[in-house]
């Protein structure tokens, strides 16, 4: 088991910012890519961002490019999602995931999630 616990969600006005954190336990954190996903009510869970184990490869879903920044601190076993210029459509439960793989093909990164998920943190963007 690799428990993952997200934090940092809340209510924010459109245009505002939030920083989500994901704390991981276990010694294997540093060798795995990490991903952020979100799920809005009535919708499928969707990919948001991913970062490789060394932090050098990063991938974003198109709608968050330029607004969200994913980062990690392997010494602290933490991964972060800095969200700026938030929009009402960003409202969702956000989940971090311990990745199985993050491969590069033709200049594009492909993130494969594992079965390890955190319980999620809720983000509400509303005026």
PDB file of C-alpha atoms in Angstrom, residues 37-120:
ATOM      1  CA  UNK A  37      -6.879  13.730 -12.173  1.00  0.00           C
ATOM      2  CA  UNK A  38     -10.239  15.326 -11.543  1.00  0.00           C
ATOM      3  CA  UNK A  39     -13.849  14.274 -11.604  1.00  0.00           C
ATOM      4  CA  UNK A  40     -16.764  16.650 -11.866  1.00  0.00           C
ATOM      5  CA  UNK A  41     -20.248  15.556 -10.783  1.00  0.00           C
ATOM      6  CA  UNK A  42     -21.803  13.278 -13.359  1.00  0.00           C
ATOM      7  CA  UNK A  43     -18.638  13.068 -15.423  1.00  0.00           C
ATOM      8  CA  UNK A  44     -15.824  10.614 -15.940  1.00  0.00           C
ATOM      9  CA  UNK A  45     -12.539  11.047 -14.117  1.00  0.00           C
ATOM     10  CA  UNK A  46     -10.147  12.895 -16.405  1.00  0.00           C
ATOM     11  CA  UNK A  47      -6.422  13.435 -16.604  1.00  0.00           C
ATOM     12  CA  UNK A  48      -5.092  16.846 -15.535  1.00  0.00           C
ATOM     13  CA  UNK A  49      -1.307  16.673 -15.236  1.00  0.00           C
ATOM     14  CA  UNK A  50       1.577  14.282 -14.721  1.00  0.00           C
ATOM     15  CA  UNK A  51       5.198  14.554 -13.711  1.00  0.00           C
ATOM     16  CA  UNK A  52       7.999  12.018 -14.105  1.00  0.00           C
ATOM     17  CA  UNK A  53       9.869  10.548 -11.154  1.00  0.00           C
ATOM     18  CA  UNK A  54      12.760  13.007 -11.585  1.00  0.00           C
ATOM     19  CA  UNK A  55      10.478  15.952 -12.360  1.00  0.00           C
ATOM     20  CA  UNK A  56      11.971  16.518 -15.794  1.00  0.00           C
ATOM     21  CA  UNK A  57       9.014  15.353 -17.908  1.00  0.00           C
ATOM     22  CA  UNK A  58       5.660  17.028 -17.473  1.00  0.00           C
ATOM     23  CA  UNK A  59       2.373  16.663 -19.281  1.00  0.00           C
ATOM     24  CA  UNK A  60      -0.809  18.733 -19.038  1.00  0.00           C
ATOM     25  CA  UNK A  61      -4.317  18.331 -20.309  1.00  0.00           C
ATOM     26  CA  UNK A  62      -4.919  21.016 -22.913  1.00  0.00           C
ATOM     27  CA  UNK A  63      -7.519  23.000 -20.961  1.00  0.00           C
ATOM     28  CA  UNK A  64      -5.147  23.614 -18.033  1.00  0.00           C
ATOM     29  CA  UNK A  65      -1.979  24.447 -19.960  1.00  0.00           C
ATOM     30  CA  UNK A  66      -0.647  27.837 -18.943  1.00  0.00           C
ATOM     31  CA  UNK A  67      -2.829  27.886 -15.817  1.00  0.00           C
ATOM     32  CA  UNK A  68      -1.764  24.831 -13.809  1.00  0.00           C
ATOM     33  CA  UNK A  69       1.743  23.830 -12.751  1.00  0.00           C
ATOM     34  CA  UNK A  70       2.654  20.396 -11.428  1.00  0.00           C
ATOM     35  CA  UNK A  71       5.760  19.883  -9.305  1.00  0.00           C
ATOM     36  CA  UNK A  72       7.191  17.434  -6.819  1.00  0.00           C
ATOM     37  CA  UNK A  73       9.567  17.297  -3.888  1.00  0.00           C
ATOM     38  CA  UNK A  74      10.958  13.793  -3.623  1.00  0.00           C
ATOM     39  CA  UNK A  75      12.713  14.501  -0.326  1.00  0.00           C
ATOM     40  CA  UNK A  76       9.338  15.309   1.230  1.00  0.00           C
ATOM     41  CA  UNK A  77       7.384  12.727  -0.813  1.00  0.00           C
ATOM     42  CA  UNK A  78       5.058  15.452  -1.986  1.00  0.00           C
ATOM     43  CA  UNK A  79       3.520  16.376  -5.307  1.00  0.00           C
ATOM     44  CA  UNK A  80       1.804  19.684  -5.922  1.00  0.00           C
ATOM     45  CA  UNK A  81      -0.653  21.214  -8.338  1.00  0.00           C
ATOM     46  CA  UNK A  82      -0.572  24.995  -8.458  1.00  0.00           C
ATOM     47  CA  UNK A  83      -3.788  26.190 -10.085  1.00  0.00           C
ATOM     48  CA  UNK A  84      -4.177  29.761 -11.280  1.00  0.00           C
ATOM     49  CA  UNK A  85      -6.818  31.687 -13.213  1.00  0.00           C
ATOM     50  CA  UNK A  86      -9.365  29.143 -12.078  1.00  0.00           C
ATOM     51  CA  UNK A  87     -12.610  28.808 -13.991  1.00  0.00           C
ATOM     52  CA  UNK A  88     -16.001  27.433 -12.938  1.00  0.00           C
ATOM     53  CA  UNK A  89     -15.393  24.438 -15.205  1.00  0.00           C
ATOM     54  CA  UNK A  90     -12.398  23.518 -13.020  1.00  0.00           C
ATOM     55  CA  UNK A  91     -14.843  22.624 -10.240  1.00  0.00           C
ATOM     56  CA  UNK A  92     -14.260  18.963  -9.416  1.00  0.00           C
ATOM     57  CA  UNK A  93     -12.828  16.522  -6.956  1.00  0.00           C
ATOM     58  CA  UNK A  94      -9.074  16.327  -7.575  1.00  0.00           C
ATOM     59  CA  UNK A  95      -7.170  13.094  -7.070  1.00  0.00           C
ATOM     60  CA  UNK A  96      -3.488  12.259  -7.109  1.00  0.00           C
ATOM     61  CA  UNK A  97      -2.265   8.970  -8.489  1.00  0.00           C
ATOM     62  CA  UNK A  98       0.959   6.996  -8.203  1.00  0.00           C
ATOM     63  CA  UNK A  99       1.816   6.277 -11.819  1.00  0.00           C
ATOM     64  CA  UNK A 100       2.873   2.981 -13.352  1.00  0.00           C
ATOM     65  CA  UNK A 101       4.758   4.558 -16.224  1.00  0.00           C
ATOM     66  CA  UNK A 102       5.299   7.761 -18.146  1.00  0.00           C
ATOM     67  CA  UNK A 103       6.652   7.125 -21.622  1.00  0.00           C
ATOM     68  CA  UNK A 104       7.631   9.379 -24.464  1.00  0.00           C
ATOM     69  CA  UNK A 105       6.577   8.560 -28.015  1.00  0.00           C
ATOM     70  CA  UNK A 106       6.945  10.937 -30.890  1.00  0.00           C
ATOM     71  CA  UNK A 107       7.471  13.888 -28.584  1.00  0.00           C
ATOM     72  CA  UNK A 108       4.332  13.183 -26.549  1.00  0.00           C
ATOM     73  CA  UNK A 109       4.276  11.834 -23.019  1.00  0.00           C
ATOM     74  CA  UNK A 110       1.871   9.070 -22.076  1.00  0.00           C
ATOM     75  CA  UNK A 111       1.026   8.547 -18.436  1.00  0.00           C
ATOM     76  CA  UNK A 112      -0.221   5.185 -17.197  1.00  0.00           C
ATOM     77  CA  UNK A 113      -1.998   5.366 -13.840  1.00  0.00           C
ATOM     78  CA  UNK A 114      -1.715   2.678 -11.199  1.00  0.00           C
ATOM     79  CA  UNK A 115      -4.384   1.455  -8.824  1.00  0.00           C
ATOM     80  CA  UNK A 116      -3.118   3.793  -6.084  1.00  0.00           C
ATOM     81  CA  UNK A 117      -5.330   6.829  -5.620  1.00  0.00           C
ATOM     82  CA  UNK A 118      -5.853   9.331  -2.865  1.00  0.00           C
ATOM     83  CA  UNK A 119      -9.367  10.018  -1.496  1.00  0.00           C
ATOM     84  CA  UNK A 120      -9.506  13.366  -3.307  1.00  0.00           C
TER      85      UNK A 120
END
